[in-house]
mmCIF file of C-alpha atoms (C1' of nucleotides) in Angstrom:
data_model
loop_
_atom_site.group_PDB
_atom_site.id
_atom_site.type_symbol
_atom_site.label_atom_id
_atom_site.label_comp_id
_atom_site.label_asym_id
_atom_site.label_seq_id
_atom_site.Cartn_x
_atom_site.Cartn_y
_atom_site.Cartn_z
ATOM 1 C CA MET A 1251 97.843 133.677 109.531
ATOM 2 C CA GLU A 1252 94.481 135.111 108.639
ATOM 3 C CA LYS A 1253 91.620 132.979 109.751
ATOM 4 C CA SER A 1254 89.546 133.141 106.595
ATOM 5 C CA ILE A 1255 92.452 132.366 104.302
ATOM 6 C CA TYR A 1256 93.484 129.510 106.566
ATOM 7 C CA THR A 1257 90.007 128.091 106.252
ATOM 8 C CA THR A 1258 89.964 128.549 102.493
ATOM 9 C CA ARG A 1259 93.192 126.671 102.095
ATOM 10 C CA TYR A 1260 91.979 123.855 104.276
ATOM 11 C CA THR A 1261 88.773 123.571 102.335
ATOM 12 C CA THR A 1262 90.723 123.432 99.098
ATOM 13 C CA LEU A 1263 93.001 120.767 100.476
ATOM 14 C CA CYS A 1264 90.123 118.576 101.623
ATOM 15 C CA MET A 1265 88.192 118.976 98.402
ATOM 16 C CA ARG A 1266 91.179 118.101 96.307
ATOM 17 C CA MET A 1267 91.823 114.974 98.310
ATOM 18 C CA ARG A 1268 88.266 113.807 97.911
ATOM 19 C CA GLU A 1269 88.262 114.533 94.196
ATOM 20 C CA ALA A 1270 91.510 112.689 93.726
ATOM 21 C CA ARG A 1271 90.221 109.628 95.539
ATOM 22 C CA ARG A 1272 87.087 109.520 93.394
ATOM 23 C CA ALA A 1273 89.079 110.142 90.244
ATOM 24 C CA ALA A 1274 91.198 107.162 91.205
ATOM 25 C CA GLY A 1275 88.034 105.107 91.514
ATOM 26 C CA LEU A 1276 88.589 104.348 95.170
ATOM 27 C CA THR A 1277 86.185 104.156 98.091
ATOM 28 C CA GLN A 1278 87.056 105.390 101.568
ATOM 29 C CA VAL A 1279 87.214 101.787 102.700
ATOM 30 C CA GLN A 1280 89.786 100.923 100.037
ATOM 31 C CA VAL A 1281 91.944 103.917 100.860
ATOM 32 C CA ALA A 1282 91.646 103.192 104.562
ATOM 33 C CA LYS A 1283 92.799 99.647 104.002
ATOM 34 C CA GLN A 1284 95.892 100.738 102.124
ATOM 35 C CA LEU A 1285 96.706 103.227 104.853
ATOM 36 C CA GLU A 1286 96.001 100.634 107.532
ATOM 37 C CA ARG A 1287 93.486 102.915 109.216
ATOM 38 C CA PRO A 1288 89.750 102.766 109.835
ATOM 39 C CA GLN A 1289 87.336 104.209 107.281
ATOM 40 C CA SER A 1290 86.424 106.958 109.724
ATOM 41 C CA PHE A 1291 89.965 108.281 109.386
ATOM 42 C CA VAL A 1292 89.449 108.917 105.689
ATOM 43 C CA ALA A 1293 85.976 110.344 106.247
ATOM 44 C CA LYS A 1294 87.389 112.713 108.815
ATOM 45 C CA TYR A 1295 90.307 114.110 106.899
ATOM 46 C CA GLU A 1296 88.111 114.632 103.857
ATOM 47 C CA ALA A 1297 85.646 116.504 106.052
ATOM 48 C CA GLY A 1298 88.432 118.570 107.631
ATOM 49 C CA GLU A 1299 87.765 117.091 111.054
ATOM 50 C CA ARG A 1300 91.185 115.477 111.173
ATOM 51 C CA ARG A 1301 94.220 117.429 110.103
ATOM 52 C CA LEU A 1302 96.973 115.644 108.265
ATOM 53 C CA ASP A 1303 100.553 116.403 109.026
ATOM 54 C CA VAL A 1304 103.026 116.694 106.184
ATOM 55 C CA ILE A 1305 104.124 113.080 106.117
ATOM 56 C CA GLU A 1306 100.625 111.705 106.509
ATOM 57 C CA PHE A 1307 99.543 113.886 103.625
ATOM 58 C CA LEU A 1308 102.239 112.435 101.396
ATOM 59 C CA ASP A 1309 101.157 108.906 102.296
ATOM 60 C CA VAL A 1310 97.557 109.752 101.466
ATOM 61 C CA ALA A 1311 98.495 111.505 98.245
ATOM 62 C CA LYS A 1312 100.361 108.442 97.074
ATOM 63 C CA VAL A 1313 97.382 106.160 97.639
ATOM 64 C CA ILE A 1314 94.808 108.424 96.042
ATOM 65 C CA LYS A 1315 97.148 109.316 93.186
ATOM 66 C CA LEU A 1316 97.119 113.000 93.996
ATOM 67 C CA ASP A 1317 99.854 115.237 92.640
ATOM 68 C CA ALA A 1318 101.102 116.590 95.957
ATOM 69 C CA ILE A 1319 103.544 119.032 94.397
ATOM 70 C CA GLU A 1320 100.931 120.627 92.206
ATOM 71 C CA LEU A 1321 98.508 120.956 95.092
ATOM 72 C CA ILE A 1322 101.105 122.445 97.421
ATOM 73 C CA ALA A 1323 102.021 124.938 94.720
ATOM 74 C CA ASN A 1324 98.402 125.955 94.429
ATOM 75 C CA LEU A 1325 97.959 126.314 98.165
ATOM 76 C CA GLN A 1326 100.976 128.598 98.256
ATOM 77 C CA LYS A 1327 99.329 130.871 95.741
ATOM 78 C CA ILE A 1328 96.233 131.097 97.901
ATOM 79 C CA ALA A 1329 98.255 132.025 100.975
ATOM 80 C CA MET B 444 103.608 103.114 106.238
ATOM 81 C CA GLU B 445 106.816 101.620 107.501
ATOM 82 C CA LYS B 446 107.851 102.922 110.872
ATOM 83 C CA SER B 447 111.502 103.500 110.159
ATOM 84 C CA ILE B 448 110.873 105.307 106.897
ATOM 85 C CA TYR B 449 108.227 107.416 108.553
ATOM 86 C CA THR B 450 110.725 108.417 111.185
ATOM 87 C CA THR B 451 113.409 109.134 108.613
ATOM 88 C CA ARG B 452 111.154 111.444 106.707
ATOM 89 C CA TYR B 453 110.157 113.278 109.851
ATOM 90 C CA THR B 454 113.749 113.729 110.866
ATOM 91 C CA THR B 455 114.570 115.105 107.437
ATOM 92 C CA LEU B 456 111.646 117.491 107.603
ATOM 93 C CA CYS B 457 112.637 118.841 111.010
ATOM 94 C CA MET B 458 116.286 119.214 110.095
ATOM 95 C CA ARG B 459 115.492 121.060 106.915
ATOM 96 C CA MET B 460 113.241 123.473 108.765
ATOM 97 C CA ARG B 461 115.907 124.254 111.301
ATOM 98 C CA GLU B 462 118.557 124.710 108.643
ATOM 99 C CA ALA B 463 116.319 127.007 106.664
ATOM 100 C CA ARG B 464 115.615 129.182 109.676
ATOM 101 C CA ARG B 465 119.291 129.541 110.441
ATOM 102 C CA ALA B 466 120.114 130.174 106.815
ATOM 103 C CA ALA B 467 117.563 132.967 106.897
ATOM 104 C CA GLY B 468 119.342 134.405 109.913
ATOM 105 C CA LEU B 469 116.330 134.070 112.163
ATOM 106 C CA THR B 470 116.020 133.058 115.798
ATOM 107 C CA GLN B 471 113.167 130.922 117.107
ATOM 108 C CA VAL B 472 111.795 134.004 118.838
ATOM 109 C CA GLN B 473 111.668 135.944 115.585
ATOM 110 C CA VAL B 474 109.960 133.136 113.731
ATOM 111 C CA ALA B 475 107.532 132.654 116.595
ATOM 112 C CA LYS B 476 106.617 136.320 116.508
ATOM 113 C CA GLN B 477 105.861 136.238 112.809
ATOM 114 C CA LEU B 478 103.729 133.161 113.288
ATOM 115 C CA GLU B 479 102.059 134.688 116.344
ATOM 116 C CA ARG B 480 102.990 131.712 118.465
ATOM 117 C CA PRO B 481 105.209 131.188 121.501
ATOM 118 C CA GLN B 482 108.881 130.329 121.037
ATOM 119 C CA SER B 483 108.211 126.883 122.426
ATOM 120 C CA PHE B 484 106.096 126.173 119.369
ATOM 121 C CA VAL B 485 109.090 126.632 117.096
ATOM 122 C CA ALA B 486 111.367 124.696 119.418
ATOM 123 C CA LYS B 487 108.900 121.847 119.407
ATOM 124 C CA TYR B 488 108.322 121.468 115.716
ATOM 125 C CA GLU B 489 112.054 121.643 115.068
ATOM 126 C CA ALA B 490 112.528 118.899 117.627
ATOM 127 C CA GLY B 491 109.742 116.821 116.139
ATOM 128 C CA GLU B 492 107.661 117.075 119.294
ATOM 129 C CA ARG B 493 104.937 118.970 117.510
ATOM 130 C CA ARG B 494 103.756 117.844 114.107
ATOM 131 C CA LEU B 495 102.814 120.429 111.556
ATOM 132 C CA ASP B 496 99.823 119.934 109.350
ATOM 133 C CA VAL B 497 100.043 120.842 105.689
ATOM 134 C CA ILE B 498 98.852 124.417 106.015
ATOM 135 C CA GLU B 499 100.908 125.151 109.098
ATOM 136 C CA PHE B 500 103.939 123.838 107.275
ATOM 137 C CA LEU B 501 103.343 126.235 104.395
ATOM 138 C CA ASP B 502 103.057 129.144 106.817
ATOM 139 C CA VAL B 503 106.294 128.151 108.491
ATOM 140 C CA ALA B 504 108.069 127.604 105.180
ATOM 141 C CA LYS B 505 107.149 131.080 104.062
ATOM 142 C CA VAL B 506 108.583 132.693 107.186
ATOM 143 C CA ILE B 507 111.820 130.728 107.216
ATOM 144 C CA LYS B 508 112.226 131.039 103.444
ATOM 145 C CA LEU B 509 112.168 127.325 102.885
ATOM 146 C CA ASP B 510 111.427 125.949 99.427
ATOM 147 C CA ALA B 511 108.422 123.820 100.333
ATOM 148 C CA ILE B 512 108.069 122.298 96.884
ATOM 149 C CA GLU B 513 111.655 121.136 96.730
ATOM 150 C CA LEU B 514 111.441 119.640 100.208
ATOM 151 C CA ILE B 515 108.169 117.846 99.494
ATOM 152 C CA ALA B 516 109.682 116.450 96.324
ATOM 153 C CA ASN B 517 112.614 115.105 98.305
ATOM 154 C CA LEU B 518 110.392 113.581 100.966
ATOM 155 C CA GLN B 519 108.481 111.777 98.249
ATOM 156 C CA LYS B 520 111.661 110.202 97.028
ATOM 157 C CA ILE B 521 112.434 108.919 100.513
ATOM 158 C CA ALA B 522 108.993 107.367 100.853
ATOM 159 C "C1'" DG C 1216 133.547 133.541 135.063
ATOM 160 C "C1'" DC C 1217 129.897 136.968 133.841
ATOM 161 C "C1'" DG C 1218 126.098 138.342 131.301
ATOM 162 C "C1'" DC C 1219 123.019 137.680 127.939
ATOM 163 C "C1'" DA C 1220 120.795 135.733 123.749
ATOM 164 C "C1'" DG C 1221 118.956 131.642 122.268
ATOM 165 C "C1'" DT C 1222 116.946 127.209 122.875
ATOM 166 C "C1'" DA C 1223 115.009 123.276 125.368
ATOM 167 C "C1'" DT C 1224 112.134 121.369 128.824
ATOM 168 C "C1'" DC C 1225 108.491 121.171 132.343
ATOM 169 C "C1'" DC C 1226 103.844 121.432 133.907
ATOM 170 C "C1'" DT C 1227 98.727 121.835 133.823
ATOM 171 C "C1'" DT C 1228 94.842 122.388 131.134
ATOM 172 C "C1'" DA C 1229 92.499 122.260 126.749
ATOM 173 C "C1'" DT C 1230 92.027 120.273 122.357
ATOM 174 C "C1'" DT C 1231 92.304 116.749 119.116
ATOM 175 C "C1'" DA C 1232 92.931 111.833 117.599
ATOM 176 C "C1'" DA C 1233 91.547 106.901 117.682
ATOM 177 C "C1'" DG C 1234 88.547 103.678 116.066
ATOM 178 C "C1'" DG C 1235 84.669 100.555 116.569
ATOM 179 C "C1'" DA C 1236 79.784 100.897 116.323
ATOM 180 C "C1'" DT C 1237 75.895 102.818 114.443
ATOM 181 C "C1'" DA C 1238 73.243 105.998 111.670
ATOM 182 C "C1'" DT C 1239 72.604 108.163 107.428
ATOM 183 C "C1'" DT C 1240 72.942 108.835 102.599
ATOM 184 C "C1'" DG C 1241 73.514 107.584 97.851
ATOM 185 C "C1'" DT C 1242 72.791 104.486 93.893
ATOM 186 C "C1'" DG C 1243 71.123 101.132 90.992
ATOM 187 C "C1'" DT C 1244 67.180 97.867 90.113
ATOM 188 C "C1'" DC C 1245 62.747 96.432 89.582
ATOM 189 C "C1'" DG D 86 58.642 104.672 94.618
ATOM 190 C "C1'" DA D 87 60.565 101.163 97.625
ATOM 191 C "C1'" DC D 88 64.074 97.705 98.339
ATOM 192 C "C1'" DA D 89 68.827 96.194 98.973
ATOM 193 C "C1'" DC D 90 73.202 97.192 99.673
ATOM 194 C "C1'" DA D 91 77.404 99.937 99.175
ATOM 195 C "C1'" DA D 92 79.396 104.078 100.735
ATOM 196 C "C1'" DT D 93 79.959 107.690 103.846
ATOM 197 C "C1'" DA D 94 79.081 110.370 108.056
ATOM 198 C "C1'" DT D 95 78.533 110.724 112.907
ATOM 199 C "C1'" DC D 96 78.720 109.311 117.785
ATOM 200 C "C1'" DC D 97 81.024 107.979 121.890
ATOM 201 C "C1'" DT D 98 84.779 106.996 125.270
ATOM 202 C "C1'" DT D 99 89.471 106.807 126.021
ATOM 203 C "C1'" DA D 100 94.151 107.979 124.803
ATOM 204 C "C1'" DA D 101 97.284 111.052 122.929
ATOM 205 C "C1'" DT D 102 98.812 115.460 121.565
ATOM 206 C "C1'" DA D 103 98.796 120.654 121.660
ATOM 207 C "C1'" DA D 104 99.071 125.065 124.167
ATOM 208 C "C1'" DG D 105 101.920 128.237 126.139
ATOM 209 C "C1'" DG D 106 103.892 130.549 130.120
ATOM 210 C "C1'" DA D 107 107.586 129.718 133.199
ATOM 211 C "C1'" DT D 108 111.896 128.124 134.040
ATOM 212 C "C1'" DA D 109 116.116 125.689 133.161
ATOM 213 C "C1'" DC D 110 119.857 124.951 130.345
ATOM 214 C "C1'" DT D 111 123.514 126.162 126.595
ATOM 215 C "C1'" DG D 112 126.655 128.588 124.090
ATOM 216 C "C1'" DC D 113 129.164 132.607 123.028
ATOM 217 C "C1'" DG D 114 131.488 137.107 123.350
ATOM 218 C "C1'" DC D 115 133.924 139.701 126.557
#
DNA sequence: GCGCAGTATCCTTATTAAGGATATTGTGTC
DNA sequence: GACACAATATCCTTAATAAGGATACTGCGC
């Protein structure tokens, strides 16, 4: 687990989630509402301040219309 | 995010990780060493006491030779 | 039943999450 | 450029979770 690579992957993950949300035309408030969480939750995971576990990630991906499989595949290549 | 479904998915995730490790012929100690973590870390995530974030999961999957993509795809179907 | 490998659990401290409130930033309009 | 308001980021306190070594349990071959 190299530190720099770990960081790179996390950055990629966060960026992709933000992009997907915007591409879906959603605000953090709208996503938060669907997830039944406060807006700060969305702000934090997009900023990398809050890590998402596997299941949480899938829930988020569904709401923001992110292709989880494709992203996971890409992250594997980085690793 | 229904509670029962959430739990089901987590159970599936944990089970699949344990099965994969065994199928790879690895002990928790061996996996822990490769991950540079204590054995209790492995015991805990297999028991669902410790949640893995997306990147950690990919690191684990690599070591235990688990097909992350296939598992993610299955978890999506459950959701 | 013994001995040992493997796994689970316990315990204390450190780190992270929660989430409402507030501050800051971004965007369109005039 | 400044105003108004939507959108996002940050702060703060408390609660929950993670860390990880030590120890207890379990299962298996002999």
